[in-house]
């Protein structure tokens, strides 16, 4: 669990975040994730995920991908997940090492979270092609594994799956 700084005690989960408590924990890809897109050769990747809280009405997350053979760091992103109190409306706020900053919004229904990009910003020298839309689905499966699927549309390709990965809790 992330430190809450001056407050050394482990904080209680804010009740607002209870509908997303199934996402909390440290997760490791198992098996390696699958990357796809019409413009690229399929690839595999490892990913370490930390989803934590400090008692605020939000979750903190980091997703850190690694090359499966060399373990070289690859894609990284971190941010926050917020829930509109008394609703199932979720906002996912992420900064990525590729120079992309995005807000996705959607809904949590049981142990499934479906979100789609609401706004995307990028640095002026971001690599092309640019992403125009992103959708993600997170689900806690009956075997206790967390699953993430990411699709995207770019300036050259329509909405297509880019990532599919399952994680075990460690
Ligand atoms: C390529 C976006 C996450 C690995 C790309 C491209 C885009 C993109 C726009 C270029 C596509 C093209 O050339 O047509 C994203 C977004 C992500 C994401 C928006 C998260 C929401 C990841 C993750 C990995 C990854 C987690 C895991 C390692 C790659 C690789 C390529 C690629 C290996 C091809 C080589 C390259 O262009 O760097 N991604 N990506 N991506 N992505 Fe992702």
Tab-separated table of C-alpha atoms and ligand atoms in Angstrom:
chain	number	residue	atom	x	y	z
A	1	UNK	CA	0.000	0.000	0.000
A	2	UNK	CA	1.302	3.503	-0.826
A	3	UNK	CA	2.430	5.619	2.093
A	4	UNK	CA	0.096	8.417	3.032
A	5	UNK	CA	3.099	10.537	4.020
A	6	UNK	CA	2.793	12.202	7.419
A	7	UNK	CA	0.116	9.716	8.488
A	8	UNK	CA	2.039	6.529	9.240
A	9	UNK	CA	-1.047	4.382	9.920
A	10	UNK	CA	-2.583	2.338	7.105
A	11	UNK	CA	-5.680	4.315	6.142
A	12	UNK	CA	-9.107	2.770	5.699
A	13	UNK	CA	-10.401	2.567	2.158
A	14	UNK	CA	-12.614	5.598	1.558
A	15	UNK	CA	-16.182	4.206	1.325
A	16	UNK	CA	-16.695	6.055	-1.988
A	17	UNK	CA	-14.106	3.699	-3.554
A	18	UNK	CA	-15.655	0.441	-2.323
A	19	UNK	CA	-17.097	-0.459	-5.810
A	20	UNK	CA	-13.510	-0.507	-7.173
A	21	UNK	CA	-11.848	-2.278	-4.209
A	22	UNK	CA	-11.386	-5.404	-6.390
A	23	UNK	CA	-8.694	-3.513	-8.348
A	24	UNK	CA	-6.478	-2.880	-5.314
A	25	UNK	CA	-3.147	-4.662	-5.018
A	26	UNK	CA	0.114	-5.424	-6.755
A	27	UNK	CA	-0.401	-7.427	-9.923
A	28	UNK	CA	2.043	-9.161	-12.251
A	29	UNK	CA	1.309	-10.315	-15.814
A	30	UNK	CA	0.571	-14.054	-15.937
A	31	UNK	CA	0.969	-15.086	-18.725
A	32	UNK	CA	2.820	-12.256	-20.580
A	33	UNK	CA	0.552	-9.722	-22.279
A	34	UNK	CA	-0.213	-9.755	-26.006
A	35	UNK	CA	0.294	-6.632	-28.085
A	36	UNK	CA	-1.348	-6.327	-31.492
A	37	UNK	CA	-2.217	-3.670	-34.064
A	38	UNK	CA	-2.615	-3.808	-37.861
A	39	UNK	CA	0.582	-1.772	-38.354
A	40	UNK	CA	2.898	-3.888	-36.194
A	41	UNK	CA	4.200	-7.369	-35.637
A	42	UNK	CA	2.446	-9.015	-32.648
A	43	UNK	CA	4.554	-8.747	-29.493
A	44	UNK	CA	4.534	-9.914	-25.878
A	45	UNK	CA	5.274	-7.903	-22.761
A	46	UNK	CA	5.482	-8.231	-18.986
A	47	UNK	CA	3.701	-5.718	-16.791
A	48	UNK	CA	3.744	-4.839	-13.109
A	49	UNK	CA	0.743	-2.964	-11.773
A	50	UNK	CA	0.300	-1.201	-8.428
A	51	UNK	CA	-3.144	0.004	-7.454
A	52	UNK	CA	-3.328	1.577	-4.020
A	53	UNK	CA	-5.020	4.280	-1.960
A	54	UNK	CA	-4.169	6.644	0.871
A	55	UNK	CA	-7.698	7.023	2.245
A	56	UNK	CA	-8.710	9.685	-0.288
A	57	UNK	CA	-11.781	9.096	-2.489
A	58	UNK	CA	-9.582	7.875	-5.369
A	59	UNK	CA	-7.187	5.065	-6.276
A	60	UNK	CA	-3.551	5.633	-7.314
A	61	UNK	CA	-2.178	3.442	-10.087
A	62	UNK	CA	1.032	2.682	-11.976
A	63	UNK	CA	1.425	0.301	-14.927
A	64	UNK	CA	5.030	-0.567	-15.816
A	65	UNK	CA	5.700	-2.739	-18.870
A	66	UNK	CA	8.951	-4.632	-19.546
A	67	UNK	CA	10.417	-6.541	-22.463
A	68	UNK	CA	9.850	-10.273	-21.769
A	69	UNK	CA	13.443	-11.293	-22.656
A	70	UNK	CA	15.646	-8.313	-21.833
A	71	UNK	CA	13.421	-6.915	-18.997
A	72	UNK	CA	14.092	-3.486	-20.450
A	73	UNK	CA	11.433	-0.979	-19.308
A	74	UNK	CA	8.881	-0.199	-22.029
A	75	UNK	CA	5.547	1.614	-21.736
A	76	UNK	CA	4.805	3.255	-18.353
A	77	UNK	CA	1.820	5.157	-17.095
A	78	UNK	CA	0.521	6.383	-13.770
A	79	UNK	CA	-2.439	8.306	-12.462
A	80	UNK	CA	-5.657	8.194	-10.508
A	81	UNK	CA	-9.051	6.550	-10.687
A	82	UNK	CA	-11.999	8.532	-9.314
A	83	UNK	CA	-15.611	7.566	-8.732
A	84	UNK	CA	-18.425	10.092	-8.717
A	85	UNK	CA	-19.936	9.590	-5.238
A	86	UNK	CA	-23.230	7.654	-5.125
A	87	UNK	CA	-22.975	6.672	-8.814
A	88	UNK	CA	-21.101	4.040	-10.854
A	89	UNK	CA	-19.461	6.776	-12.964
A	90	UNK	CA	-15.664	6.446	-13.130
A	91	UNK	CA	-12.883	8.767	-14.332
A	92	UNK	CA	-9.426	7.371	-15.188
A	93	UNK	CA	-6.659	10.002	-15.370
A	94	UNK	CA	-3.330	8.845	-16.818
A	95	UNK	CA	0.086	10.283	-17.747
A	96	UNK	CA	2.128	8.061	-20.082
A	97	UNK	CA	5.878	8.075	-20.731
A	98	UNK	CA	5.187	8.436	-24.463
A	99	UNK	CA	4.099	12.044	-23.854
A	100	UNK	CA	0.382	11.333	-23.756
A	101	UNK	CA	-1.961	12.532	-21.028
A	102	UNK	CA	-5.486	11.229	-21.106
A	103	UNK	CA	-8.803	11.205	-19.282
A	104	UNK	CA	-11.114	8.255	-19.801
A	105	UNK	CA	-14.624	7.981	-18.408
A	106	UNK	CA	-17.066	5.130	-18.042
A	107	UNK	CA	-18.810	2.844	-15.599
A	108	UNK	CA	-18.100	0.152	-13.073
A	109	UNK	CA	-20.612	-2.692	-13.046
A	110	UNK	CA	-19.839	-5.390	-10.505
A	111	UNK	CA	-16.229	-6.430	-11.068
A	112	UNK	CA	-15.959	-4.911	-14.526
A	113	UNK	CA	-14.854	-1.395	-15.473
A	114	UNK	CA	-15.441	-0.095	-19.015
A	115	UNK	CA	-14.008	3.291	-19.968
A	116	UNK	CA	-13.368	5.333	-23.105
A	117	UNK	CA	-11.235	8.381	-23.785
A	118	UNK	CA	-12.885	11.700	-23.031
A	119	UNK	CA	-9.824	13.862	-23.721
A	120	UNK	CA	-6.289	13.197	-24.938
A	121	UNK	CA	-3.371	15.666	-24.894
A	122	UNK	CA	0.189	15.057	-26.036
A	123	UNK	CA	3.563	16.740	-26.170
A	124	UNK	CA	4.268	18.697	-29.365
A	125	UNK	CA	6.927	16.175	-30.488
A	126	UNK	CA	4.986	12.954	-29.743
A	127	UNK	CA	5.740	10.070	-32.099
A	128	UNK	CA	3.289	9.567	-35.002
A	129	UNK	CA	0.761	8.188	-35.703
A	130	UNK	CA	-1.208	9.909	-32.945
A	131	UNK	CA	-3.885	8.143	-30.913
A	132	UNK	CA	-7.336	9.605	-31.423
A	133	UNK	CA	-9.442	7.331	-29.189
A	134	UNK	CA	-8.786	4.755	-26.473
A	135	UNK	CA	-11.095	2.245	-24.796
A	136	UNK	CA	-10.247	-0.071	-21.910
A	137	UNK	CA	-11.928	-2.850	-20.052
A	138	UNK	CA	-10.775	-4.151	-16.659
A	139	UNK	CA	-12.360	-7.243	-15.147
A	140	UNK	CA	-11.740	-9.398	-12.107
A	141	UNK	CA	-12.193	-12.983	-13.281
A	142	UNK	CA	-13.635	-15.828	-11.218
A	143	UNK	CA	-10.105	-17.286	-10.823
A	144	UNK	CA	-8.996	-14.079	-9.040
A	145	UNK	CA	-7.019	-12.759	-12.015
A	146	UNK	CA	-7.328	-9.183	-13.246
A	147	UNK	CA	-7.736	-8.747	-16.989
A	148	UNK	CA	-7.169	-5.612	-19.079
A	149	UNK	CA	-8.033	-5.066	-22.756
A	150	UNK	CA	-7.046	-1.833	-24.520
A	151	UNK	CA	-8.190	-0.777	-27.989
A	152	UNK	CA	-7.279	2.387	-29.846
A	153	UNK	CA	-7.933	4.352	-33.003
A	154	UNK	CA	-5.045	6.294	-34.520
A	155	UNK	CA	-4.830	8.812	-37.342
A	156	UNK	CA	-4.181	5.851	-39.679
A	157	UNK	CA	-6.226	2.952	-38.191
A	158	UNK	CA	-9.819	2.526	-36.943
A	159	UNK	CA	-10.547	1.278	-33.404
A	160	UNK	CA	-8.612	-2.012	-33.019
A	161	UNK	CA	-7.298	-4.006	-30.060
A	162	UNK	CA	-3.737	-3.042	-29.012
A	163	UNK	CA	-3.306	-4.924	-25.719
A	164	UNK	CA	-4.708	-7.889	-23.849
A	165	UNK	CA	-3.246	-9.026	-20.562
A	166	UNK	CA	-4.143	-10.923	-17.403
A	167	UNK	CA	-2.415	-10.368	-14.065
A	168	UNK	CA	-2.123	-12.468	-10.936
A	169	UNK	CA	-2.066	-10.825	-7.528
A	170	UNK	CA	1.369	-10.918	-5.866
B	1	LIG	C1	2.941	1.172	-30.710
B	1	LIG	C2	-0.357	3.691	-28.250
B	1	LIG	C3	0.343	0.883	-24.386
B	1	LIG	C4	3.869	-1.420	-26.726
B	1	LIG	C5	1.967	2.082	-30.375
B	1	LIG	C6	1.444	3.104	-31.274
B	1	LIG	C7	0.545	3.796	-30.583
B	1	LIG	C8	0.473	3.246	-29.256
B	1	LIG	C9	-0.269	4.979	-31.106
B	1	LIG	C10	1.855	3.291	-32.742
B	1	LIG	C11	0.920	2.511	-33.651
B	1	LIG	C12	1.305	2.561	-35.108
B	1	LIG	O1	2.496	2.728	-35.425
B	1	LIG	O2	0.395	2.394	-35.945
B	1	LIG	C13	-0.458	3.129	-26.991
B	1	LIG	C14	-1.392	3.573	-25.967
B	1	LIG	C15	-1.195	2.776	-24.876
B	1	LIG	C16	-0.138	1.841	-25.226
B	1	LIG	C17	-2.385	4.704	-26.129
B	1	LIG	C18	-1.890	2.762	-23.550
B	1	LIG	C19	-3.143	3.161	-23.389
B	1	LIG	C20	1.374	0.026	-24.664
B	1	LIG	C21	1.901	-0.950	-23.745
B	1	LIG	C22	2.886	-1.594	-24.390
B	1	LIG	C23	2.984	-1.026	-25.732
B	1	LIG	C24	1.431	-1.224	-22.311
B	1	LIG	C25	3.708	-2.686	-23.796
B	1	LIG	C26	4.980	-2.824	-23.967
B	1	LIG	C27	3.918	-0.907	-27.999
B	1	LIG	C28	4.863	-1.351	-29.018
B	1	LIG	C29	4.582	-0.617	-30.167
B	1	LIG	C30	3.481	0.275	-29.835
B	1	LIG	C31	5.961	-2.410	-28.825
B	1	LIG	C32	5.301	-0.723	-31.535
B	1	LIG	C33	6.599	-0.030	-31.547
B	1	LIG	C34	6.492	1.411	-31.267
B	1	LIG	O3	5.827	2.141	-32.035
B	1	LIG	O4	7.033	1.835	-30.213
B	1	LIG	N1	1.343	2.190	-29.166
B	1	LIG	N2	0.279	2.096	-26.506
B	1	LIG	N3	2.036	-0.045	-25.859
B	1	LIG	N4	3.099	0.045	-28.531
B	1	LIG	FE1	1.625	1.008	-27.548
